[in-house]
Each structure stands twice: as C-alpha cells, then as structure tokens.
GROMACS .gro file of C-alpha atoms in nm:
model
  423
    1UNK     CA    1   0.000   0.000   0.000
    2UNK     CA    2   0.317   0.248   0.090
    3UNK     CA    3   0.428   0.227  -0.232
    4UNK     CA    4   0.100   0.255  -0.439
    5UNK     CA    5   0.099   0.612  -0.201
    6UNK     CA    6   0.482   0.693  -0.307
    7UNK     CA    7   0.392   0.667  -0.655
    8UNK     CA    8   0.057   0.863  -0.682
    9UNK     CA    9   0.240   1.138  -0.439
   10UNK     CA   10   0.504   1.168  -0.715
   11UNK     CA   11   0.230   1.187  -0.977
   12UNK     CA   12   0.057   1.468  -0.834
   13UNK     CA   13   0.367   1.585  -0.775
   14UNK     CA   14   0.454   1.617  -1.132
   15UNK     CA   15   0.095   1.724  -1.229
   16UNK     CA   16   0.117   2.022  -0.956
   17UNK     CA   17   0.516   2.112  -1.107
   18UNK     CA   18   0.348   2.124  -1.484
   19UNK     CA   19   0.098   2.318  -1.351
   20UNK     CA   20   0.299   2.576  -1.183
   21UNK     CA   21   0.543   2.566  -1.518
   22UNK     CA   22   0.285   2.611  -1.701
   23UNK     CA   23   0.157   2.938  -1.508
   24UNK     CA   24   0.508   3.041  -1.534
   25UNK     CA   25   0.559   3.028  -1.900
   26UNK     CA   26   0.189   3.174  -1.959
   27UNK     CA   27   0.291   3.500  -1.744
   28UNK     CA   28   0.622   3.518  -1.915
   29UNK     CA   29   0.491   3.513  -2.276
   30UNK     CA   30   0.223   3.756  -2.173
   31UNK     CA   31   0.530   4.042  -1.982
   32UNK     CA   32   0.705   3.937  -2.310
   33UNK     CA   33   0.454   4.071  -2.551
   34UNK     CA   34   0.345   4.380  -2.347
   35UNK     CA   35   0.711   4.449  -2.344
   36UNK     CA   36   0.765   4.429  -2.710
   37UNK     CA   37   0.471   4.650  -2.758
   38UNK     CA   38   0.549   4.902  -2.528
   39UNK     CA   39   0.893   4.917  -2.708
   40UNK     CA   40   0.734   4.947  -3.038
   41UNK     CA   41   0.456   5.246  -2.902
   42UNK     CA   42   0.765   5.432  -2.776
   43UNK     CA   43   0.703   5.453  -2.436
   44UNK     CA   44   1.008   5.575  -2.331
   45UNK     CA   45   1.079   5.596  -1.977
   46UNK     CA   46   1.423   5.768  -1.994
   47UNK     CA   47   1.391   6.064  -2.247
   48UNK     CA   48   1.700   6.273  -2.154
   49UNK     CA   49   1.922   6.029  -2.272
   50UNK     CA   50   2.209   6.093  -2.511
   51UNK     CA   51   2.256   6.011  -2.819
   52UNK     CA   52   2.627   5.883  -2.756
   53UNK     CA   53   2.421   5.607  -2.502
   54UNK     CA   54   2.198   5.470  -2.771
   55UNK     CA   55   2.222   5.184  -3.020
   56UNK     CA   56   2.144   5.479  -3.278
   57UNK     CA   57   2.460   5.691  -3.171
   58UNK     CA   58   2.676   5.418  -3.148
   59UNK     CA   59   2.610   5.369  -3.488
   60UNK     CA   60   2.608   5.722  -3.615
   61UNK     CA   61   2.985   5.745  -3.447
   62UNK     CA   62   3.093   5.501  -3.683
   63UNK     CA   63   3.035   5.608  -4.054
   64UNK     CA   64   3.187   5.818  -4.257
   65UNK     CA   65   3.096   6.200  -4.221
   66UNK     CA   66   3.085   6.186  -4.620
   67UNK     CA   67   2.703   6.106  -4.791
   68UNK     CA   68   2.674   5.709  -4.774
   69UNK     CA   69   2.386   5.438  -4.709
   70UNK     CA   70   2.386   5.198  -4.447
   71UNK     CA   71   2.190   4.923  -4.396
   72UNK     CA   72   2.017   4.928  -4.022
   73UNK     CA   73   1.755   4.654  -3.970
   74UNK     CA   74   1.597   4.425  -4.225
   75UNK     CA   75   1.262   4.450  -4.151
   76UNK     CA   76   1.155   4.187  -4.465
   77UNK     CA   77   1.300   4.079  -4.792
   78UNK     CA   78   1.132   4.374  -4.911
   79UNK     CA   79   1.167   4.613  -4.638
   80UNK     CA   80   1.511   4.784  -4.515
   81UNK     CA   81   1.537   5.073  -4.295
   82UNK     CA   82   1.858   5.281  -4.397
   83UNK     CA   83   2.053   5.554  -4.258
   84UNK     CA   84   2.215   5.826  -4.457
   85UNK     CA   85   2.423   6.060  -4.311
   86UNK     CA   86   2.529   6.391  -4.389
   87UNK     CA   87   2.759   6.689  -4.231
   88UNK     CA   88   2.432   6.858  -4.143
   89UNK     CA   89   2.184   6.653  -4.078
   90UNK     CA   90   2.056   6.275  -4.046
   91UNK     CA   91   1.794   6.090  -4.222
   92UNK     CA   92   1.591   5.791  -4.186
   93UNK     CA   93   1.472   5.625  -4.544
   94UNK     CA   94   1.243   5.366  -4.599
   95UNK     CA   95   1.347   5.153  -4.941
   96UNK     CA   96   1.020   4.994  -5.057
   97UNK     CA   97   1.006   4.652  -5.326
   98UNK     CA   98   1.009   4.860  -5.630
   99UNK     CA   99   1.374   5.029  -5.462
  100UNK     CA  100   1.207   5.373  -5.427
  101UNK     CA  101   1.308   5.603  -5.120
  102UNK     CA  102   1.043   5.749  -4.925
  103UNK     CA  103   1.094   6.028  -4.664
  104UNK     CA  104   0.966   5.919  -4.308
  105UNK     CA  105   1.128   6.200  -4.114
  106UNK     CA  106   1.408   6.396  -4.033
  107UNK     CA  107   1.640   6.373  -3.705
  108UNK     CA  108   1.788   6.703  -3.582
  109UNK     CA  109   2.090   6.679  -3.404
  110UNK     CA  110   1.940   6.867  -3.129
  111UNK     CA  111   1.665   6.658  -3.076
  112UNK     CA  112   1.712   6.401  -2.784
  113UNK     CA  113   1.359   6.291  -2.711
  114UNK     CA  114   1.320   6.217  -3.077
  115UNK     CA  115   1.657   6.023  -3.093
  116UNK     CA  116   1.561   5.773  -2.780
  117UNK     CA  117   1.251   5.704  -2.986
  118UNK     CA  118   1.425   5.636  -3.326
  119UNK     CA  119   1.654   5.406  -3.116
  120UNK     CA  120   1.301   5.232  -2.968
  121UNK     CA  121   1.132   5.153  -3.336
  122UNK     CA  122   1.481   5.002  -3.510
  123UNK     CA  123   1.556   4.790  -3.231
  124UNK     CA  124   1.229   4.539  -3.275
  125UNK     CA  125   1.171   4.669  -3.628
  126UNK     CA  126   1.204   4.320  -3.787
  127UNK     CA  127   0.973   4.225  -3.577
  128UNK     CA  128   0.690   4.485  -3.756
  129UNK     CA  129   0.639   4.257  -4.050
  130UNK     CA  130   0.353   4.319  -4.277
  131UNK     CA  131   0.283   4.650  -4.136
  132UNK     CA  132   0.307   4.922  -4.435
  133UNK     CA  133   0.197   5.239  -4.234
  134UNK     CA  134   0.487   5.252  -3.982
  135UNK     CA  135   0.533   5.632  -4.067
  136UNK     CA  136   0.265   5.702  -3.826
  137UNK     CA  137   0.512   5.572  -3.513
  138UNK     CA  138   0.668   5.869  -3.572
  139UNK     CA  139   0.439   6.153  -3.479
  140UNK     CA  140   0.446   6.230  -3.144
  141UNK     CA  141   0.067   6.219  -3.065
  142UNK     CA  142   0.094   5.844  -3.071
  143UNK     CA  143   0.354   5.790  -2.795
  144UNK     CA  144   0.184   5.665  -2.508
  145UNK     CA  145  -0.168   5.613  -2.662
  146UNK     CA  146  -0.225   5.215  -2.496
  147UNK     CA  147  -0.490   5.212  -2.782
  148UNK     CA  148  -0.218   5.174  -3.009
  149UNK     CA  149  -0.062   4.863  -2.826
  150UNK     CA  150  -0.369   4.692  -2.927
  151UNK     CA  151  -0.240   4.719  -3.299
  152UNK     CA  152   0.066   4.536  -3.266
  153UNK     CA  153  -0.035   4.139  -3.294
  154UNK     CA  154   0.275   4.002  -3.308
  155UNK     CA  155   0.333   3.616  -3.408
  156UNK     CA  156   0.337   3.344  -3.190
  157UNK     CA  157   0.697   3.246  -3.287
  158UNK     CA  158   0.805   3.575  -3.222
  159UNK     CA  159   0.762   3.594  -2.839
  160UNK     CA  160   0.876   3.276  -2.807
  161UNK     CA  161   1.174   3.377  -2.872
  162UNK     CA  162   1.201   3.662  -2.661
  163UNK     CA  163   1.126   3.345  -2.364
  164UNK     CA  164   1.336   3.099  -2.508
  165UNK     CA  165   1.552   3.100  -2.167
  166UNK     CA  166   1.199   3.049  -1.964
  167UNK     CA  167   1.152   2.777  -2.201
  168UNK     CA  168   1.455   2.568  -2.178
  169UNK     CA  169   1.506   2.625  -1.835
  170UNK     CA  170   1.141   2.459  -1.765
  171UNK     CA  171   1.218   2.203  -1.963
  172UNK     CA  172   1.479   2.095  -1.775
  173UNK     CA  173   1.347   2.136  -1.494
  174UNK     CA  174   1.062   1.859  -1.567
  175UNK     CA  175   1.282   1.670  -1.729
  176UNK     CA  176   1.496   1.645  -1.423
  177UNK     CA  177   1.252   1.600  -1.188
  178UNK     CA  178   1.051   1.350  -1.386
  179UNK     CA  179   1.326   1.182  -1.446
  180UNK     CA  180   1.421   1.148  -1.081
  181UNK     CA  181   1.064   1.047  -0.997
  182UNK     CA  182   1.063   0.779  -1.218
  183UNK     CA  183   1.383   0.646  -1.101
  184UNK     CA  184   1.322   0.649  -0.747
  185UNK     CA  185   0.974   0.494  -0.827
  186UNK     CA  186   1.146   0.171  -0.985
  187UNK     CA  187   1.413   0.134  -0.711
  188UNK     CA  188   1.098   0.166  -0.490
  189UNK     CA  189   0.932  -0.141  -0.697
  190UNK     CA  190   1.218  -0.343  -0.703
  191UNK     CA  191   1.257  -0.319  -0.299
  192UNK     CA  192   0.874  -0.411  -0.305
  193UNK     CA  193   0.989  -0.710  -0.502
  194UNK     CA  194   1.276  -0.803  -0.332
  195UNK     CA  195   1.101  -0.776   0.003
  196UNK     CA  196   0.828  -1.003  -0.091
  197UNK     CA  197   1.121  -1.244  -0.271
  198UNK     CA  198   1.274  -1.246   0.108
  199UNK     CA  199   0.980  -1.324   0.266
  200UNK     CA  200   0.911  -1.668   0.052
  201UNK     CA  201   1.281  -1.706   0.105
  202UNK     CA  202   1.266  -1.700   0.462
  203UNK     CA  203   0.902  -1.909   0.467
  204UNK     CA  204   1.067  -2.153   0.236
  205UNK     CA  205   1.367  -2.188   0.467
  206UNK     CA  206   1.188  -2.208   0.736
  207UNK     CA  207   0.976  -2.533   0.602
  208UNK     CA  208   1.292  -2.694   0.510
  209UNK     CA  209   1.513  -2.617   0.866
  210UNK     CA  210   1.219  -2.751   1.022
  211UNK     CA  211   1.156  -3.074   0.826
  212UNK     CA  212   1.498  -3.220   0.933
  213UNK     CA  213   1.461  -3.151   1.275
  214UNK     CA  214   1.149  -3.276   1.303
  215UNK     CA  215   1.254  -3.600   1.149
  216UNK     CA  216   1.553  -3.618   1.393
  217UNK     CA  217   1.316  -3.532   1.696
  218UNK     CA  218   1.097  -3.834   1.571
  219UNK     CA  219   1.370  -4.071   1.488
  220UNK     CA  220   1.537  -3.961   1.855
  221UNK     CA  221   1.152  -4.032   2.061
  222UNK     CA  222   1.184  -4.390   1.880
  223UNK     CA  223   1.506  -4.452   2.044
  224UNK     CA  224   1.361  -4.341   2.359
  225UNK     CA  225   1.039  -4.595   2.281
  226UNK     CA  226   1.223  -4.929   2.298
  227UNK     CA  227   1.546  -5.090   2.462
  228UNK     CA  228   1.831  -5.006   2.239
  229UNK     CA  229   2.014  -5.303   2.316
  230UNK     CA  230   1.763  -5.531   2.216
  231UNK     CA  231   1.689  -5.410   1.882
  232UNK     CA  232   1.993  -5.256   1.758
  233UNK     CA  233   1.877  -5.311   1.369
  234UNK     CA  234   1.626  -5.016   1.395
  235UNK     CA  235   1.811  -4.845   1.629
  236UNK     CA  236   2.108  -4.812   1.317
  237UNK     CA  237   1.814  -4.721   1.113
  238UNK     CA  238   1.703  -4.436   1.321
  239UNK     CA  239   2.036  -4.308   1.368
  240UNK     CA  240   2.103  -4.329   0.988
  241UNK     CA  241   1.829  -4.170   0.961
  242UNK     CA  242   1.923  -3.879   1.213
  243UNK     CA  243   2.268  -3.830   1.022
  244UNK     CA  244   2.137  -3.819   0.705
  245UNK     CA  245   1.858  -3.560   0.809
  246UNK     CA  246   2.173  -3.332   0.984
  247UNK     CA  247   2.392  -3.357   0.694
  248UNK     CA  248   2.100  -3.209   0.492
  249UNK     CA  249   2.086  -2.962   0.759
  250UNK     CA  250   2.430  -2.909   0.725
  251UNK     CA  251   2.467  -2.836   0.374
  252UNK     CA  252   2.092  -2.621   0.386
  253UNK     CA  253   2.321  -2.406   0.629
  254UNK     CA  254   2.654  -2.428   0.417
  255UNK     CA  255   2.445  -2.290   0.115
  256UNK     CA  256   2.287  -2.003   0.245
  257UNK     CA  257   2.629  -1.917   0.375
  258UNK     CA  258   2.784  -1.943   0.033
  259UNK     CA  259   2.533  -1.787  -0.117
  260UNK     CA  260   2.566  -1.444   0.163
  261UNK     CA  261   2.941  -1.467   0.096
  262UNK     CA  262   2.854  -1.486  -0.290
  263UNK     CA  263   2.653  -1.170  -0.269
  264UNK     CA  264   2.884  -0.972  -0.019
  265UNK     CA  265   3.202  -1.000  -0.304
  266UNK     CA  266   3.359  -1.202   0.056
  267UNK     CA  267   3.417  -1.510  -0.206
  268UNK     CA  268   3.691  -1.559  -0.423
  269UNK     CA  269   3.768  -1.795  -0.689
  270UNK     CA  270   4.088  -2.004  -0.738
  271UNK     CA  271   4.258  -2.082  -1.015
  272UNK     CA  272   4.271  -2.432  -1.010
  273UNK     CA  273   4.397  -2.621  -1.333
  274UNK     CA  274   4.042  -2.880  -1.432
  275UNK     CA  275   3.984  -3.101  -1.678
  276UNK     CA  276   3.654  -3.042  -1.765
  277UNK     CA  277   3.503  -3.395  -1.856
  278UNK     CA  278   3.629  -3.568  -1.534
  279UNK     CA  279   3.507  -3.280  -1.312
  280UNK     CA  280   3.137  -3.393  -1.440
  281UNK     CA  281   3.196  -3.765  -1.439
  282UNK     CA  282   3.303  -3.681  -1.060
  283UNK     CA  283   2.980  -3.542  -1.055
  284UNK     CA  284   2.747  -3.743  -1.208
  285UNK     CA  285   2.951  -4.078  -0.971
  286UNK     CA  286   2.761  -3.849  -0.659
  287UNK     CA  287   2.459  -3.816  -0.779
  288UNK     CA  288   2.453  -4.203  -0.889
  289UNK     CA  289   2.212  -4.309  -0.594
  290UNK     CA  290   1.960  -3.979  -0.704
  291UNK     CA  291   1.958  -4.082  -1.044
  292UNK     CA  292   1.907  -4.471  -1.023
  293UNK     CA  293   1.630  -4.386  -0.744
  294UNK     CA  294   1.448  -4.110  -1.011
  295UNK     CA  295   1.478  -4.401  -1.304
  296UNK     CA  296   1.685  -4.149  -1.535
  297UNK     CA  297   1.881  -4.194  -1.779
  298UNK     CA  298   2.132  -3.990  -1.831
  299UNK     CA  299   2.386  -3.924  -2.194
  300UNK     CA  300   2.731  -3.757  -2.266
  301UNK     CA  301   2.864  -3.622  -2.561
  302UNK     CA  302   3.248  -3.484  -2.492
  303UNK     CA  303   3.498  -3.410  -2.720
  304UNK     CA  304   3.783  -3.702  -2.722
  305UNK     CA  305   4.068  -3.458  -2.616
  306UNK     CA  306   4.084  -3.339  -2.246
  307UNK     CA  307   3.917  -3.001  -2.235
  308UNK     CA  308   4.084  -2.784  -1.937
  309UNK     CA  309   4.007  -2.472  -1.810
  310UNK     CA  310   4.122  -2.272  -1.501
  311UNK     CA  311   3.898  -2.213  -1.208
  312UNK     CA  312   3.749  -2.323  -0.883
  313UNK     CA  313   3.686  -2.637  -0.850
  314UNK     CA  314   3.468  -2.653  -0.539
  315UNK     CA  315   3.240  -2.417  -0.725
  316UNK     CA  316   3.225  -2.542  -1.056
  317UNK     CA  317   3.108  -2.877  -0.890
  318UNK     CA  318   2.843  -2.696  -0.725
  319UNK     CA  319   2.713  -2.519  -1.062
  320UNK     CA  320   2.717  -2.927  -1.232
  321UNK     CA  321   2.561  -3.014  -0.909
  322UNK     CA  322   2.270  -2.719  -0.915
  323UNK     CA  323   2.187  -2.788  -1.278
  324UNK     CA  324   2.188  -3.210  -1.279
  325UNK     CA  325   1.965  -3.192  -0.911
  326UNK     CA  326   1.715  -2.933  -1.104
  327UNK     CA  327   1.743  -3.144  -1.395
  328UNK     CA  328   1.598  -3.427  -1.161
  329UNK     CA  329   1.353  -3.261  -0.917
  330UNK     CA  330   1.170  -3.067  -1.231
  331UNK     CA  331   1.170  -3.389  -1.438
  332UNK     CA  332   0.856  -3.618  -1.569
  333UNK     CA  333   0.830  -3.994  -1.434
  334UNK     CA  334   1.124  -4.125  -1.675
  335UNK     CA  335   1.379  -3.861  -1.649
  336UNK     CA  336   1.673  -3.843  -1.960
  337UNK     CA  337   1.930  -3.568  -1.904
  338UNK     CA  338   2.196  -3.516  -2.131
  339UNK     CA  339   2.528  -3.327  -2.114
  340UNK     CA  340   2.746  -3.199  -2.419
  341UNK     CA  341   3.035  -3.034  -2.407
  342UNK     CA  342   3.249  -2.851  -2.648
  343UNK     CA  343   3.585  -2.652  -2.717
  344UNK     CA  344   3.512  -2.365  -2.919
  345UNK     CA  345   3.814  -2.108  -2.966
  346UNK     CA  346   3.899  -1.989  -2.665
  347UNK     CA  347   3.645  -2.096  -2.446
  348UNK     CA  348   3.400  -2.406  -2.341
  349UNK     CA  349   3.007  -2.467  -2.427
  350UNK     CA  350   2.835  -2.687  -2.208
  351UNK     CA  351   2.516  -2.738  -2.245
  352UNK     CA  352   2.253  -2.961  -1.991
  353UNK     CA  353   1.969  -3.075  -2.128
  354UNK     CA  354   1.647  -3.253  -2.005
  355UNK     CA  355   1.278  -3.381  -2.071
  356UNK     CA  356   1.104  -3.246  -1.763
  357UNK     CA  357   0.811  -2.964  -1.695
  358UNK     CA  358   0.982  -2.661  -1.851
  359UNK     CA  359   1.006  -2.331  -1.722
  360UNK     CA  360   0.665  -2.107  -1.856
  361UNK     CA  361   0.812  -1.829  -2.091
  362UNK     CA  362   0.721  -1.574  -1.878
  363UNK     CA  363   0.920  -1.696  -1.588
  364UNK     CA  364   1.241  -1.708  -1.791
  365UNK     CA  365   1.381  -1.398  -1.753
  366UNK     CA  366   1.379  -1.376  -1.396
  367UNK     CA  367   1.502  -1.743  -1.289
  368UNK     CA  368   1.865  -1.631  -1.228
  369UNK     CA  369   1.714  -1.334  -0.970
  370UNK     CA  370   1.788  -1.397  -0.613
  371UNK     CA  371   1.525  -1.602  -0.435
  372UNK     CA  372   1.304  -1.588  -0.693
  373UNK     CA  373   1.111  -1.927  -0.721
  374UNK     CA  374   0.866  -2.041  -1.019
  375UNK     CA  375   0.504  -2.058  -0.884
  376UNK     CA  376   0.430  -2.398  -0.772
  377UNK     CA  377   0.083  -2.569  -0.801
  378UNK     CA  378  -0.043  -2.742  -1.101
  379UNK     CA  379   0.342  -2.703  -1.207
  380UNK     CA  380   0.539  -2.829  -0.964
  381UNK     CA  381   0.533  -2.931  -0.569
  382UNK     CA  382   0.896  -2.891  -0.564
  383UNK     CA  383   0.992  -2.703  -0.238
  384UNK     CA  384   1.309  -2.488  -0.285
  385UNK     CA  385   1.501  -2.117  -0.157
  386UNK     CA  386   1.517  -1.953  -0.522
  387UNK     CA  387   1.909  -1.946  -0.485
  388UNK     CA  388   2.059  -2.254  -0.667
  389UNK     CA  389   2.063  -2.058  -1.028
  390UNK     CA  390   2.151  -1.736  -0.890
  391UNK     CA  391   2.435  -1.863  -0.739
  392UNK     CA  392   2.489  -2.051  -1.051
  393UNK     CA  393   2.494  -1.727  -1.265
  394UNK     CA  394   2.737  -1.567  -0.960
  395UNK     CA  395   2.997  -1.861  -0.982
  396UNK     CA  396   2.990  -1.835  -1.398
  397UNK     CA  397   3.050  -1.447  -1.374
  398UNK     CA  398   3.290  -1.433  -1.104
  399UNK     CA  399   3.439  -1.711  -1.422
  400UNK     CA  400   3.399  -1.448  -1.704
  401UNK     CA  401   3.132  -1.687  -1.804
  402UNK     CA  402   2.776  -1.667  -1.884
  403UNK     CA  403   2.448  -1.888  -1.868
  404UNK     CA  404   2.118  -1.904  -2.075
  405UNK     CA  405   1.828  -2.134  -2.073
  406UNK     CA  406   1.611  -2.217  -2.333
  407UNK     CA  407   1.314  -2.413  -2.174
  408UNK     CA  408   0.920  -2.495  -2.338
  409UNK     CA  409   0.676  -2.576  -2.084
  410UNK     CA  410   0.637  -2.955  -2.064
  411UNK     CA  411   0.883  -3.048  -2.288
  412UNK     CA  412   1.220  -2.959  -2.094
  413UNK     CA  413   1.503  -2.738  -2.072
  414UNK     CA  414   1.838  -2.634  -2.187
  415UNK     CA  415   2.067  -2.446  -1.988
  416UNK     CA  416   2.385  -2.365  -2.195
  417UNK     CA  417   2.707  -2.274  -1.979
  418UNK     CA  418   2.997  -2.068  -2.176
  419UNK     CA  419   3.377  -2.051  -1.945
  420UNK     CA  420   3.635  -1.864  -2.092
  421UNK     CA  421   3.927  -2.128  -2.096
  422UNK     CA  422   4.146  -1.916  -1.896
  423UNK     CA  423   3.922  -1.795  -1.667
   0.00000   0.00000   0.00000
C-alpha cells in the first residue's frame, strides 16, 4: 500500500510542477509581448538620454561623415530601414520593393527625445512585418496612446523567442525532476519485489530447517520408545536416519552461507587447473544413488581430447551439481538428461539438457534473480530457496562466463554454460 501512495504522491507531484510551469511560461509570454509593444509604441521611460548612449549613436559614431547608405535593420525581404548621413543633418529612409526612397522624417541633431525614440522603433523593427503604415510611429501624438498597443499582434513564434531561456530552463526542470521520480519509483518497486522475494525465502527456509529436525526429533523419541540393546537393527536405522537428516541440515546451512558470501564480493575464486570432462563424471559418480532412485537416464557427448580450463573447482562442482539436481527434481516420471560439451576457440560450451516440466516463458527472464522461485501448483510441488541458479549465474561471472536457458513448458530445458578457458 506504501508504495501505491509513493507513486501517486510523485504523480501529483509532477501534475502540480506542470501546472505551476505552465503558469510560469503563460505569465512570461504575456510580460514578453506587453514588453515588445510598449517598445514598439515608444514609451520611453528615460527621455534625456544621449545620443552617444543609444544603439542609434553608437552607430552614427561610426560612418563616414561623407554622404553614404547603411543598412540598419531588415525589416523583410522587401523592407530595409537605412541611414544616410550627412555633415548637417541625419535621415531615416524607408526603401520599398520597387527600390524607391520614401521620406519618413528627419532627425535634428538637437533633438534628444526624438533620438531615444528612433533608437526604440529600429531595435524590434524586424519584428513589424507586414505592417506598411509605420510612418505614423513617428508623430508624437501616438507615444503613449495604450490604444495603439492593441495594434501590434505580433506572431506566436516571435515571443517565443524573446522566452526561449523560460523555455529551456522549464524544460529541464521537468525533465529532471521527472526523471528522478521515475527512477526512485522503480528502485521503490524493485525493494517491493525483493522484500516479498525475502519473505518466501525466509518461509521456504523455514519449512525446510524444520523438516529435518522434526525427522531427527521423531527418529530420537523412537530410540527413547524401545530398549536399544535389544533391537539394535532399527536403532542403526534411526540413527542413519538422524545423520542423514543433519547432513541435509548441514549443507541447507553451508548454502545459504555461500550464497551471503557470494553476494557480499567475501568469495573468491581459485585458479585451479580442471579437466573439464572428469570434473562432471566426478559429478554425475555423486549423484549415482539420485539418479538410479528417479529411473533417469542420463547421456554424454564430450569431445575425445581433455578439455581444461582454469577455475574453482569446489564451485564449478556446485554449478554441475545445481543444474543435474534441477534437472531431476523438475523432471517427468522417466527422467533423460543429457550433457554436451564442447571446445570452441577460446572458451568451453556446455550445455545440460532434459525432458522435464519446462520453465513457462514468462518466468524465464527472472530465474537467475535472487530467491526468486517459479510458482508452484499445477506445475510443480517442488519445495526450494530460489538461490541454486543465482548462485549458478554468480559462480559463472565471477568465471567471465555466462548462462542461458532455453526451456518450453512440458517439454524440458536447456541451460547452456559458456567458461572462458582461462578464466
């Protein structure tokens, strides 16, 4: 439930930040605009300013004194505002399509207020496309008139622009944050998961530390039942028993260990020189008792040459081990496992092979996750920790190795082991 809250909290979260972005952006398009009309209607707050401080004067101070042209603004392909200057005085020119000059006015060198505003209209002039009457921003009853800012619909595009900072930066923003959200949300789901994995971990381990001890504690209140001296045949049975129940104990215990050590990075791999077919006949001579007992049959293919490789013995035997036990506690009522190996380049292939339930498809991809465990039921009644093939996969990479499965419910699996040679 926490983490159905966590997630719609950082939904509304976003919702509210778009929201507020959103507001932001709207306000700074709208001060935008206003701004580039009131630029455009001359409202000029600072009239006493001097012509050497405007974009104008800068300008003016460098052409020639002699009659030229220079081009100012480009208002259109069609429309150019030019300045020629003069000794005596300065003019501003419109040149129209046709390349005819028309008079809009004359500056006076004396005139300040009227220089500020010249400054004002060729600043955002390209922004004035398709207007044709822009002689009228010149007289002076128009400065001021907020009627007039009413004429100026400027493009869409065009204020953008003037916000492209507010833009990006709110983009960024989101991104960032979204991004974040969603991050945090998965790492949130996978805890959820891997809590929940723990829990049938623990549950499963608990059902299996208990079975053996129960069966001792049984065995044990036999003994107790009867004279041991007079029937020392089922006495040896029930001790048998009792061993065999706290060696499985044992090695219940040494795997969990092996596995925390596996996780922790605690466990490191030798470099032992191994031939690789007689570590699996050493393998398959322990597991001889399992195998006649299941009925299976079980076929090698090996290469005639010794295939060696270097790297821990002890936990290679425990991958062979992991995959032949699975191969026999998922199998049908006549078992056939088969092993092949091969020596390709640099490296081995070994791939184990049986007929038994499969693994559905949609349980593939996580089979190698820690503790995770294939829904039993009408599959399976097979009780387990979901840690044999993630150790498996630990062992092979801690090898510079890799494992794959391919698997068809009933019909069997494949799992297909690659070792570098000189691991």
């Amino acid at each position: 439930m926490n983490y159905r809250i966590s997630g719609a909290a950082m939904a509304a979260s976003l919702i509210f930040l778009a929201i507020f972005l959103g507001i932001w952006l709207y306000q700074s398009y709208e001060q935008a605009k206003v701004a580039m009309q009131t630029e455009l209607a001359f409202e000029v707050v600072n009239t006493s300013s001097k012509l050497k401080d405007t974009f104008i004067g800068h300008y003016f101070e460098n052409v020639d004194d002699s009659l030229s042209v220079k081009t100012m603004v480009s208002a259109t392909s069609d429309k150019k505002m030019n300045i020629v200057t003069s000794a005596e005085k300065r003019i501003m020119l419109n040149v129209d399509s046709a390349g005819l000059t028309k008079l809009w006015t004359s500056i006076k060198p004396d005139s300040v207020r009227h220089e500020a505003i010249q400054m004002k209209i060729i600043k955002n002039l390209d922004t004035m496309v398709g207007k044709t009457d822009l002689n009228i921003f010149f007289t002076s009853d128009k400065f001021g008139n907020k009627a007039e800012l009413d004429r100026f619909n400027f493009s869409f595009w065009d204020v953008l622009k003037q916000i492209k900072t507010n833009i990006l930066i709110a983009v960024l923003l989101f991104t960032i944050v979204g991004l974040s959200f969603i991050l945090l949300y998965r790492n949130l789901n996978n805890q959820r998961k891997l809590t929940q994995l723990k829990n049938n971990f623990i549950s499963n381990m608990t059902h299996e530390l208990k079975t053996p001890l129960s069966t001792v504690s049984v065995a044990l209140e036999a003994i107790s039942n009867f004279d041991v001296l007079e029937d020392r045949a089922k006495t040896k049975d029930y001790l048998a028993i009792s061993q065999s129940e706290i060696t499985r104990l044992s090695l219940l215990v040494d795997k969990v260990l092996s596995f925390q050590k596996m996780e922790s990075g605690l466990e490191k791999m030798k470099k032992d020189e191994i031939v690789i077919q007689e570590l699996i006949e050493k393998v398959i001579g322990s597991m001889r008792l399992q195998l006649e007992k299941k009925g299976a049959t079980l076929e090698t293919q090996f290469p005639e040459e010794s295939v060696r490789i270097a790297g821990d013995q002890v936990h290679l035997t425990n991958v062979l081990y992991n995959l032949i036990d699975n191969a026999l506690k998922y199998s049908n009522a006549h078992p056939h496992i088969k092993i092949s190996l091969q020596s390709v380049s640099d490296k081995i292939v070994l791939k184990i092979a049986d007929n038994g339930i499969g693994i559905p498809q949609e349980f593939i991809s996580g089979i190698f996750d820690r503790f995770f465990r294939v829904p039993d039921g009408e599959r399976h009644n097979t009780k387990g920790y979901g840690l044999g093939l993630f150790y498996v996969k630990q062992v092979l990479e801690l090898h510079g190795g890799q494992i794959s499965v391919d698997s068809k419910e009933k019909e069997g699996s494949c799992f297909t082991i690659t070792i570098p040679t000189n691991a």
